[in-house]
PDB file of N, CA and C in Angstrom:
ATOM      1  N   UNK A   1       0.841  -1.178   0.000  1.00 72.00           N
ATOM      2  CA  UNK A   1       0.000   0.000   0.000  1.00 72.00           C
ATOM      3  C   UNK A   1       0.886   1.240   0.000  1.00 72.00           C
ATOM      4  N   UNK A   2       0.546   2.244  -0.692  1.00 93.00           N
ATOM      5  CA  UNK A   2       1.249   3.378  -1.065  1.00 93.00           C
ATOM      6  C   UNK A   2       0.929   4.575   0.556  1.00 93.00           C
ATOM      7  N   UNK A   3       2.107   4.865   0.881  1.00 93.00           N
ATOM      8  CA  UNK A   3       2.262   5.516   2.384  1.00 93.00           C
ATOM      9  C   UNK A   3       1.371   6.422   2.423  1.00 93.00           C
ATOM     10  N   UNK A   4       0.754   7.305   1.375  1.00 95.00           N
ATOM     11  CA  UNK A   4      -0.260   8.583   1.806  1.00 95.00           C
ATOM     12  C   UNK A   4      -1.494   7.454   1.846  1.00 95.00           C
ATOM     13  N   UNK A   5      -2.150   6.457   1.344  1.00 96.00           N
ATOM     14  CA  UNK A   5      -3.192   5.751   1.480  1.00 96.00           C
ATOM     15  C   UNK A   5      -3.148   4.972   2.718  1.00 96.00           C
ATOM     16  N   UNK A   6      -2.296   4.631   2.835  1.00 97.00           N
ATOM     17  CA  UNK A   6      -2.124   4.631   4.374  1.00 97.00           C
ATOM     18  C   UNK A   6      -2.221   4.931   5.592  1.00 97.00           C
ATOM     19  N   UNK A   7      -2.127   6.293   5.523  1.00 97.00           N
ATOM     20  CA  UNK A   7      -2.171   7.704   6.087  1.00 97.00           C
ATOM     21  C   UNK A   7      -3.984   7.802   6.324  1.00 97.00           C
ATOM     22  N   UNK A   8      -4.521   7.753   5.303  1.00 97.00           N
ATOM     23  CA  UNK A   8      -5.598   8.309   5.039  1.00 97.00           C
ATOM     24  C   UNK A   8      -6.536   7.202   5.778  1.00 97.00           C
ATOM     25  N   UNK A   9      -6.196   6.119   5.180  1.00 97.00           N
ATOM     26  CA  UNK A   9      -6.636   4.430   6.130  1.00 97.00           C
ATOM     27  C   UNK A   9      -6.505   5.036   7.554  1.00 97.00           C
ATOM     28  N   UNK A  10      -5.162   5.203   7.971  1.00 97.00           N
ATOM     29  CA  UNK A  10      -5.233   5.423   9.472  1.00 97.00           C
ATOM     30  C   UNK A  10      -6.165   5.785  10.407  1.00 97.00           C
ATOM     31  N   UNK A  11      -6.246   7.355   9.010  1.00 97.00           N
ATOM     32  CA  UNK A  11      -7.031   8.238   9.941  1.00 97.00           C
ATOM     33  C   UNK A  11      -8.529   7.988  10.120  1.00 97.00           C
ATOM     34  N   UNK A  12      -8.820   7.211   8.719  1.00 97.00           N
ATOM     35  CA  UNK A  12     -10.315   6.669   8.949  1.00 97.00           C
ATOM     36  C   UNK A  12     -10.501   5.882  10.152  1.00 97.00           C
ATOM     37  N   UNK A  13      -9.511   4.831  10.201  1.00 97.00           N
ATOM     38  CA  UNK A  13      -9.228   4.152  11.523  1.00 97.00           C
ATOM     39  C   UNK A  13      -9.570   4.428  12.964  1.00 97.00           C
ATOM     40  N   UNK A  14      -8.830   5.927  13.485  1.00 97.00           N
ATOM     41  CA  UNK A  14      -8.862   6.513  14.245  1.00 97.00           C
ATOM     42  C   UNK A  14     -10.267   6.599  14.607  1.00 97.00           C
ATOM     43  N   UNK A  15     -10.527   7.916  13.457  1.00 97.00           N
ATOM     44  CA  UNK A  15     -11.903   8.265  13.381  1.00 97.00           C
ATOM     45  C   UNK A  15     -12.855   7.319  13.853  1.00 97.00           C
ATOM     46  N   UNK A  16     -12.947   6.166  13.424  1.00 96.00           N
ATOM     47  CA  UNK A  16     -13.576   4.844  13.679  1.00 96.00           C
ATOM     48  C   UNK A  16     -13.795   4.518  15.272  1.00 96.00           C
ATOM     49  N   UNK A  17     -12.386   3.900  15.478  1.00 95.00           N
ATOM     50  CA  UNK A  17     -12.231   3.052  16.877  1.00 95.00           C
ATOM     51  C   UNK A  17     -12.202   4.062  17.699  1.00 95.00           C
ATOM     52  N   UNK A  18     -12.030   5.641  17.606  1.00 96.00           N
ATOM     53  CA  UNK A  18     -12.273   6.287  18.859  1.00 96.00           C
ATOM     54  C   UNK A  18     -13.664   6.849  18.736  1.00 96.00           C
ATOM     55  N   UNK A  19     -14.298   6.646  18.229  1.00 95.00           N
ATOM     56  CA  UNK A  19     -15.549   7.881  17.571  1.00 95.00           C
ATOM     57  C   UNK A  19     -15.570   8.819  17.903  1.00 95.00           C
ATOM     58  N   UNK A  20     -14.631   9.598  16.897  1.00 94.00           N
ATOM     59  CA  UNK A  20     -14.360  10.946  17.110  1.00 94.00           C
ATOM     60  C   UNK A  20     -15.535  11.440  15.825  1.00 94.00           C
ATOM     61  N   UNK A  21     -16.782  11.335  16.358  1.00 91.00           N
ATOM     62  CA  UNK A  21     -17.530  11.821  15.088  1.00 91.00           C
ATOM     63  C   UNK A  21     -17.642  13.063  14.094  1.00 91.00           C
ATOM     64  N   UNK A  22     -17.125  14.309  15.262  1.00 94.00           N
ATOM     65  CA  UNK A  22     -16.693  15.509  14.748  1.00 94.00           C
ATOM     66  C   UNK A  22     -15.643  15.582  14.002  1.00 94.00           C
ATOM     67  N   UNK A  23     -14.679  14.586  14.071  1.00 95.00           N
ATOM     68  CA  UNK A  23     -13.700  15.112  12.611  1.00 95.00           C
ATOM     69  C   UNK A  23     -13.819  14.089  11.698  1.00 95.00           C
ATOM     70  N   UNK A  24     -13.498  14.837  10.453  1.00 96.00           N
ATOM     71  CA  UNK A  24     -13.305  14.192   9.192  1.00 96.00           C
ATOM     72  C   UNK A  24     -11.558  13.613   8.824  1.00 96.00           C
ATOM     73  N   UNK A  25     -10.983  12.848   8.248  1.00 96.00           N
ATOM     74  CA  UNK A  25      -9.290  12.547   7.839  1.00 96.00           C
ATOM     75  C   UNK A  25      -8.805  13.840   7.578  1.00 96.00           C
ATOM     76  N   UNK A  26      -9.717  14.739   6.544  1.00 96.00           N
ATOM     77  CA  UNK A  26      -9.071  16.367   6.655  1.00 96.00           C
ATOM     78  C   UNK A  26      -8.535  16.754   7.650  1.00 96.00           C
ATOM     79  N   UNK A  27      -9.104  16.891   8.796  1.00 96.00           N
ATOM     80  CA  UNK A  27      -8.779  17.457  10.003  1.00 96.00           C
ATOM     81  C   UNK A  27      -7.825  17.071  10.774  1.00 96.00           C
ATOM     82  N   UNK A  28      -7.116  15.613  10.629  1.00 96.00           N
ATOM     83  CA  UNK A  28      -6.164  15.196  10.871  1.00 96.00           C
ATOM     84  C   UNK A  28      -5.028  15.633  10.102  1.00 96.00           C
ATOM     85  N   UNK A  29      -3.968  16.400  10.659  1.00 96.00           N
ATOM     86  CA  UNK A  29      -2.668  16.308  10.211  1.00 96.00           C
ATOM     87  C   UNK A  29      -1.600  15.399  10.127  1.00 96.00           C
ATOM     88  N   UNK A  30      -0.689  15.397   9.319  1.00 97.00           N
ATOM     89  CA  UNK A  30       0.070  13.850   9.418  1.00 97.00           C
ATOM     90  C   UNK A  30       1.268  14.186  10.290  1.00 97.00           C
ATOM     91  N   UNK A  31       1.384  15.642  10.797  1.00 96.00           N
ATOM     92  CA  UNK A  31       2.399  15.887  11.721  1.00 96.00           C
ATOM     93  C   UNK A  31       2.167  16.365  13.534  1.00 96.00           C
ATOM     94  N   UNK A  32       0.609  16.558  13.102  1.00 96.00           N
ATOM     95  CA  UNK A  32      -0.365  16.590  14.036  1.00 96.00           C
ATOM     96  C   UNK A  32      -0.003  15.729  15.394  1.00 96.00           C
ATOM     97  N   UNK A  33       0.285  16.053  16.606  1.00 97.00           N
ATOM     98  CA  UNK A  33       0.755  15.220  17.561  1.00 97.00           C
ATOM     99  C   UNK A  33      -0.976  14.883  17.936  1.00 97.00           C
ATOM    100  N   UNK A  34      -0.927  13.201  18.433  1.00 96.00           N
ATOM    101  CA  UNK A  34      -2.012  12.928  18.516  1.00 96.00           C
ATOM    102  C   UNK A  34      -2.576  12.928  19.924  1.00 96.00           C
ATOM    103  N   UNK A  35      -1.766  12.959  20.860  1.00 95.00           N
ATOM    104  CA  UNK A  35      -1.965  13.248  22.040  1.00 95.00           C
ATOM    105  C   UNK A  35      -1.366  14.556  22.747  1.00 95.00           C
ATOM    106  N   UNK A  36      -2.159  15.179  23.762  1.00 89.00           N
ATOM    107  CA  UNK A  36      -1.674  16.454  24.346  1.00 89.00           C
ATOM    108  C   UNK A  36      -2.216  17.563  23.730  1.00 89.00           C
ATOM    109  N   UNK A  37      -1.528  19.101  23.057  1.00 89.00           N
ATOM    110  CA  UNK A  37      -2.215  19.628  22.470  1.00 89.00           C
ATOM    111  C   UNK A  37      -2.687  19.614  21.113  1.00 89.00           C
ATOM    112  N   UNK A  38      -2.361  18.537  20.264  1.00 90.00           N
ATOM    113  CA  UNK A  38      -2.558  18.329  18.988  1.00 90.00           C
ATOM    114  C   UNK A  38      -3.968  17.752  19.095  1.00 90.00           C
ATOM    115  N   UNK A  39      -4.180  16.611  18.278  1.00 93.00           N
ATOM    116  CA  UNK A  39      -5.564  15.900  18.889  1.00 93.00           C
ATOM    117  C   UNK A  39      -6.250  15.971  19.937  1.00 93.00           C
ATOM    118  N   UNK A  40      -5.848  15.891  20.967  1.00 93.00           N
ATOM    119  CA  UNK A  40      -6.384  15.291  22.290  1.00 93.00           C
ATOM    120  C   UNK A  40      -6.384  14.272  22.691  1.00 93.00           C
ATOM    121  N   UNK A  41      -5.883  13.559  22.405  1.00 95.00           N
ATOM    122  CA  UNK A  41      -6.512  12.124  22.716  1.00 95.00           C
ATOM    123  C   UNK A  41      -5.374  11.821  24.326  1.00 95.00           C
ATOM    124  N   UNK A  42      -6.084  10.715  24.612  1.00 93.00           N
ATOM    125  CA  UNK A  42      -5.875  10.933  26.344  1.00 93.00           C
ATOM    126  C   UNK A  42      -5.390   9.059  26.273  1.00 93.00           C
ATOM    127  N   UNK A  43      -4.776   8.931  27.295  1.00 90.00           N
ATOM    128  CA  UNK A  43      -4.530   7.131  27.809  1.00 90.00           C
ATOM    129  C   UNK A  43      -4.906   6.291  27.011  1.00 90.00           C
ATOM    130  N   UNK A  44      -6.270   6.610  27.667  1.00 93.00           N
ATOM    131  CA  UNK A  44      -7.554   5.607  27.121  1.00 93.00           C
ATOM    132  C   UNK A  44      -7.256   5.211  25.436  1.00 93.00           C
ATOM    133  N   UNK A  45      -7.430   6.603  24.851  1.00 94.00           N
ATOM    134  CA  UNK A  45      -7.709   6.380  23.496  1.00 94.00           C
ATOM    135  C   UNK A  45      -6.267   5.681  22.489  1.00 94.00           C
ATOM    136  N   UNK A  46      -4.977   5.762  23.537  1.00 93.00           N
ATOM    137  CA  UNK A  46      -4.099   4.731  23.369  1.00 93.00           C
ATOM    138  C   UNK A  46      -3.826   3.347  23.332  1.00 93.00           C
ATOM    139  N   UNK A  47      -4.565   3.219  24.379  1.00 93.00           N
ATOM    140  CA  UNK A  47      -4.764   1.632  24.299  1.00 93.00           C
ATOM    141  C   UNK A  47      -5.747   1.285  22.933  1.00 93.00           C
ATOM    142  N   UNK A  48      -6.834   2.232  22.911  1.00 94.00           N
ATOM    143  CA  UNK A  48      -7.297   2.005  21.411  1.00 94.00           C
ATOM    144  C   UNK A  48      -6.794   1.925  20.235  1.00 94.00           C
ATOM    145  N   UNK A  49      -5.876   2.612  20.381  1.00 96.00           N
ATOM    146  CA  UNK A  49      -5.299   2.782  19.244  1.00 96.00           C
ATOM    147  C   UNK A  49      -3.674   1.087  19.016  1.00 96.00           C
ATOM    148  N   UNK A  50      -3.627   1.314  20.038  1.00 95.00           N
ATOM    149  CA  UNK A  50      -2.750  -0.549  20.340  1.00 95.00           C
ATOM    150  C   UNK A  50      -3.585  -1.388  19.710  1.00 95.00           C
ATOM    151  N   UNK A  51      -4.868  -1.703  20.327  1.00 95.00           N
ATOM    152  CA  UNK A  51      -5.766  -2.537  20.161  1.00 95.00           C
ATOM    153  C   UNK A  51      -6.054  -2.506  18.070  1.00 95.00           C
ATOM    154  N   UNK A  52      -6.424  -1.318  17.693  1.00 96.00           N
ATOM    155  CA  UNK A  52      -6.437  -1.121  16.388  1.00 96.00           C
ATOM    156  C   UNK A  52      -5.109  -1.501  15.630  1.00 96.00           C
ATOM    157  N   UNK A  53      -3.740  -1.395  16.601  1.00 96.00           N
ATOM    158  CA  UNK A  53      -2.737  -1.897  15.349  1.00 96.00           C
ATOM    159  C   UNK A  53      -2.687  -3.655  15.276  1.00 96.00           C
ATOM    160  N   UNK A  54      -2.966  -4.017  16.693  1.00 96.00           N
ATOM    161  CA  UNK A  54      -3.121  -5.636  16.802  1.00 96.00           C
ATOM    162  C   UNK A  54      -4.008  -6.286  15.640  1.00 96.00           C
ATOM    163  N   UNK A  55      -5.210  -5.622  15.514  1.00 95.00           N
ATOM    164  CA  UNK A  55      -6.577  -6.279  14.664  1.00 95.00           C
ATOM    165  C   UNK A  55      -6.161  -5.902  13.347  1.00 95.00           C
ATOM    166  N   UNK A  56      -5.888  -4.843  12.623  1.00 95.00           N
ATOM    167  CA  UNK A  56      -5.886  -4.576  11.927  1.00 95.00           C
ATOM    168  C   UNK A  56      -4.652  -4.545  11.084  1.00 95.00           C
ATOM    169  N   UNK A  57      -3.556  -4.524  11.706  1.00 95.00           N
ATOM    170  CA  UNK A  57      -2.335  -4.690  11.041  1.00 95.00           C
ATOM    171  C   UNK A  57      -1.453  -5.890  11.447  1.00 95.00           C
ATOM    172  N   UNK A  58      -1.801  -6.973  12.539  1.00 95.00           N
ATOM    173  CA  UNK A  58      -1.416  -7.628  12.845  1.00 95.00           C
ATOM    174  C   UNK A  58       0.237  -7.693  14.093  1.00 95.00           C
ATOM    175  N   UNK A  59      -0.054  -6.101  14.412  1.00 96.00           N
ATOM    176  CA  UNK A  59       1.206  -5.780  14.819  1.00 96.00           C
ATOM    177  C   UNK A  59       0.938  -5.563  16.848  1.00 96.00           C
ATOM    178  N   UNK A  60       1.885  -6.276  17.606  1.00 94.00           N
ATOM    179  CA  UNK A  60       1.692  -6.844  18.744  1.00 94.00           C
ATOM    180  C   UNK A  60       2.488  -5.554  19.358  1.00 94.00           C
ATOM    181  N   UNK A  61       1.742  -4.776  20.292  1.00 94.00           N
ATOM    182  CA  UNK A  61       2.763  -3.655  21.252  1.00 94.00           C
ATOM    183  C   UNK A  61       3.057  -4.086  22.461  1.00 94.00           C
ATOM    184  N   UNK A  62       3.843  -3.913  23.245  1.00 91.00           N
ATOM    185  CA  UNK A  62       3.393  -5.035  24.371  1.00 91.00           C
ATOM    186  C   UNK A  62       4.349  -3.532  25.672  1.00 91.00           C
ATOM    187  N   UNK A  63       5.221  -2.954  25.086  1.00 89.00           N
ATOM    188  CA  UNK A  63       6.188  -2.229  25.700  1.00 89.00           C
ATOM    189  C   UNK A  63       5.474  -0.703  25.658  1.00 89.00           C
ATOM    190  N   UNK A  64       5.413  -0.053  26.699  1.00 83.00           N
ATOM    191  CA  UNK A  64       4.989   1.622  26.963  1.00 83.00           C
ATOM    192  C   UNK A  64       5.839   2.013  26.414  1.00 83.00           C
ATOM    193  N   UNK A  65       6.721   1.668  26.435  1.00 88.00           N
ATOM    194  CA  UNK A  65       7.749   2.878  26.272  1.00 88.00           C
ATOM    195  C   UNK A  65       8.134   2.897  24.496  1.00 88.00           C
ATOM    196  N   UNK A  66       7.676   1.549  23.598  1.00 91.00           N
ATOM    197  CA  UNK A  66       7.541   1.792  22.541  1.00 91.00           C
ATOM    198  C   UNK A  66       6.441   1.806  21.992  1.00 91.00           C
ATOM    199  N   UNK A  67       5.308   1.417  22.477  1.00 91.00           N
ATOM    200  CA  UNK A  67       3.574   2.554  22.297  1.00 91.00           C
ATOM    201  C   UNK A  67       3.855   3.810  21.882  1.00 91.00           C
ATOM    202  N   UNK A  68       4.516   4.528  23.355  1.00 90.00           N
ATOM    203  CA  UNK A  68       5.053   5.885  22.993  1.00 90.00           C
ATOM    204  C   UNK A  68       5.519   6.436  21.804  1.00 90.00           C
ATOM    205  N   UNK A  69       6.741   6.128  21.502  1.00 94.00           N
ATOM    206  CA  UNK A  69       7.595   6.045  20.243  1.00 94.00           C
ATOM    207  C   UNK A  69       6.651   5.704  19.066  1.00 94.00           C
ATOM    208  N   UNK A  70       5.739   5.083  19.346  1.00 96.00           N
ATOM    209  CA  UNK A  70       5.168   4.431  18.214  1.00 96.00           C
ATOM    210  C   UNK A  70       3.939   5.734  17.426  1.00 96.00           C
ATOM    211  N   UNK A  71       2.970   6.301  18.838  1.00 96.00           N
ATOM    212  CA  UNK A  71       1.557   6.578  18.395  1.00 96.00           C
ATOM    213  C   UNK A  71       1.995   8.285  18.999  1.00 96.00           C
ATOM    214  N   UNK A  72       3.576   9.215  18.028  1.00 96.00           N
ATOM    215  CA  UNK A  72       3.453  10.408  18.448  1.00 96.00           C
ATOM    216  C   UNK A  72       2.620  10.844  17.002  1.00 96.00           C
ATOM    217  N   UNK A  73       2.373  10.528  15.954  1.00 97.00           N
ATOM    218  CA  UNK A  73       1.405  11.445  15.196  1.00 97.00           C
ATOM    219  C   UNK A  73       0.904  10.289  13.875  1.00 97.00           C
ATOM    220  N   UNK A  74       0.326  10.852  12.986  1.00 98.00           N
ATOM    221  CA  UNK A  74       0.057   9.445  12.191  1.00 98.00           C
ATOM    222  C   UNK A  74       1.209   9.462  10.987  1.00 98.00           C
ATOM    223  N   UNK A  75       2.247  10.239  10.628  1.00 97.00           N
ATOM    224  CA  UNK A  75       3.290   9.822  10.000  1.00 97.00           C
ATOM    225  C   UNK A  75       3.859   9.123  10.965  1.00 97.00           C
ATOM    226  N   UNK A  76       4.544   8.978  11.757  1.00 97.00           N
ATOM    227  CA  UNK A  76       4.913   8.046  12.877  1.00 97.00           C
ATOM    228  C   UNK A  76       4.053   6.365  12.333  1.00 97.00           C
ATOM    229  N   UNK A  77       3.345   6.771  12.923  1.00 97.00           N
ATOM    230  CA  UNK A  77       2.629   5.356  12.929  1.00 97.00           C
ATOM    231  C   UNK A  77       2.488   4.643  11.734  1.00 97.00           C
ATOM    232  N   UNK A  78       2.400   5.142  10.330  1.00 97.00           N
ATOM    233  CA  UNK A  78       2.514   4.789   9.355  1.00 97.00           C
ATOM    234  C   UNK A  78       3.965   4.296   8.871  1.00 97.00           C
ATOM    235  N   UNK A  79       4.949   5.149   9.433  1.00 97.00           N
ATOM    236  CA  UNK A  79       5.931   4.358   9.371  1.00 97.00           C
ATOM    237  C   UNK A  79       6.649   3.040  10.091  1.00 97.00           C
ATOM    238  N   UNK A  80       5.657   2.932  11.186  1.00 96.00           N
ATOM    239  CA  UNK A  80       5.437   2.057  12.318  1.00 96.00           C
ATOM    240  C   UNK A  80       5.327   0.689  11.311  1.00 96.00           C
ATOM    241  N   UNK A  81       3.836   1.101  10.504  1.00 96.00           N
ATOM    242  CA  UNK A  81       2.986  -0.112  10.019  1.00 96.00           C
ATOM    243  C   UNK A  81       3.927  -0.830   9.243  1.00 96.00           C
ATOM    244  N   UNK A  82       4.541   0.234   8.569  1.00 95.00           N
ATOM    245  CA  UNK A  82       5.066  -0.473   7.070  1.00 95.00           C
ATOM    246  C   UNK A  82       6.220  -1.394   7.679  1.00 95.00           C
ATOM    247  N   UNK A  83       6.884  -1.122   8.696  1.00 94.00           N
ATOM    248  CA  UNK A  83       8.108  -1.542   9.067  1.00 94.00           C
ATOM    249  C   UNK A  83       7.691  -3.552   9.809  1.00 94.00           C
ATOM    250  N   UNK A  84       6.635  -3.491  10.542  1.00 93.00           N
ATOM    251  CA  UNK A  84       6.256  -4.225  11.215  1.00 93.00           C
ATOM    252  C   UNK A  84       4.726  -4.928  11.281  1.00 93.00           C
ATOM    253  N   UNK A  85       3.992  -4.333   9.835  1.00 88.00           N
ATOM    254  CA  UNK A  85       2.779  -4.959   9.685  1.00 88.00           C
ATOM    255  C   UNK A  85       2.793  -6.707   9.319  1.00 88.00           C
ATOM    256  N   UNK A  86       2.072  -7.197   9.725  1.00 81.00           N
ATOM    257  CA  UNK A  86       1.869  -8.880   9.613  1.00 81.00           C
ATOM    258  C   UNK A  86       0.479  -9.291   8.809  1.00 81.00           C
ATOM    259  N   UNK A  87      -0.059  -7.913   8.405  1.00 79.00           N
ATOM    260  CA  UNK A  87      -1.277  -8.135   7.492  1.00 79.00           C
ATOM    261  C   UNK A  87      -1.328  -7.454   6.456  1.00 79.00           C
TER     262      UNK A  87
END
């Protein structure tokens, strides 16, 4: 899969498993930090977002401290996928 479709997958993703019904993938930036003052997104919506790379990409997080590293914005994470997807 070509990295901006990816991107765009993600964000539908997001959108999805957190129901963030108010935004559209537009509204997501790909440099956009997704937690703190960028997005918002809080703990909780981390583990969601773990849970979404397990199901959907086949990819196992198991370490905080590379969650972290992993889910700072959705270029991040896209480069996450490609490196370590199993689906």
């Amino acid at each position: 899969m070509e990295k901006q479709a990816l991107k765009e997958q993600l964000k539908t993703q997001i959108i999805q498993f957190l129901n963030l019904t108010d935004l559209t993938p537009a509204d997501i930036k790909d440099e956009e930090p997704l937690f703190g003052d960028g997005l918002g997104l809080d703990s909780i919506d981390s583990l969601e977002l773990i849970v979404l790379l397990k199901k959907e990409y086949g990819i196992d997080i198991r370490d905080p401290k590379e969650g972290r590293k992993v889910l700072v914005d959705i270029n991040t994470m896209a480069d996450y996928i490609e490196q370590h997807r199993t689906k």
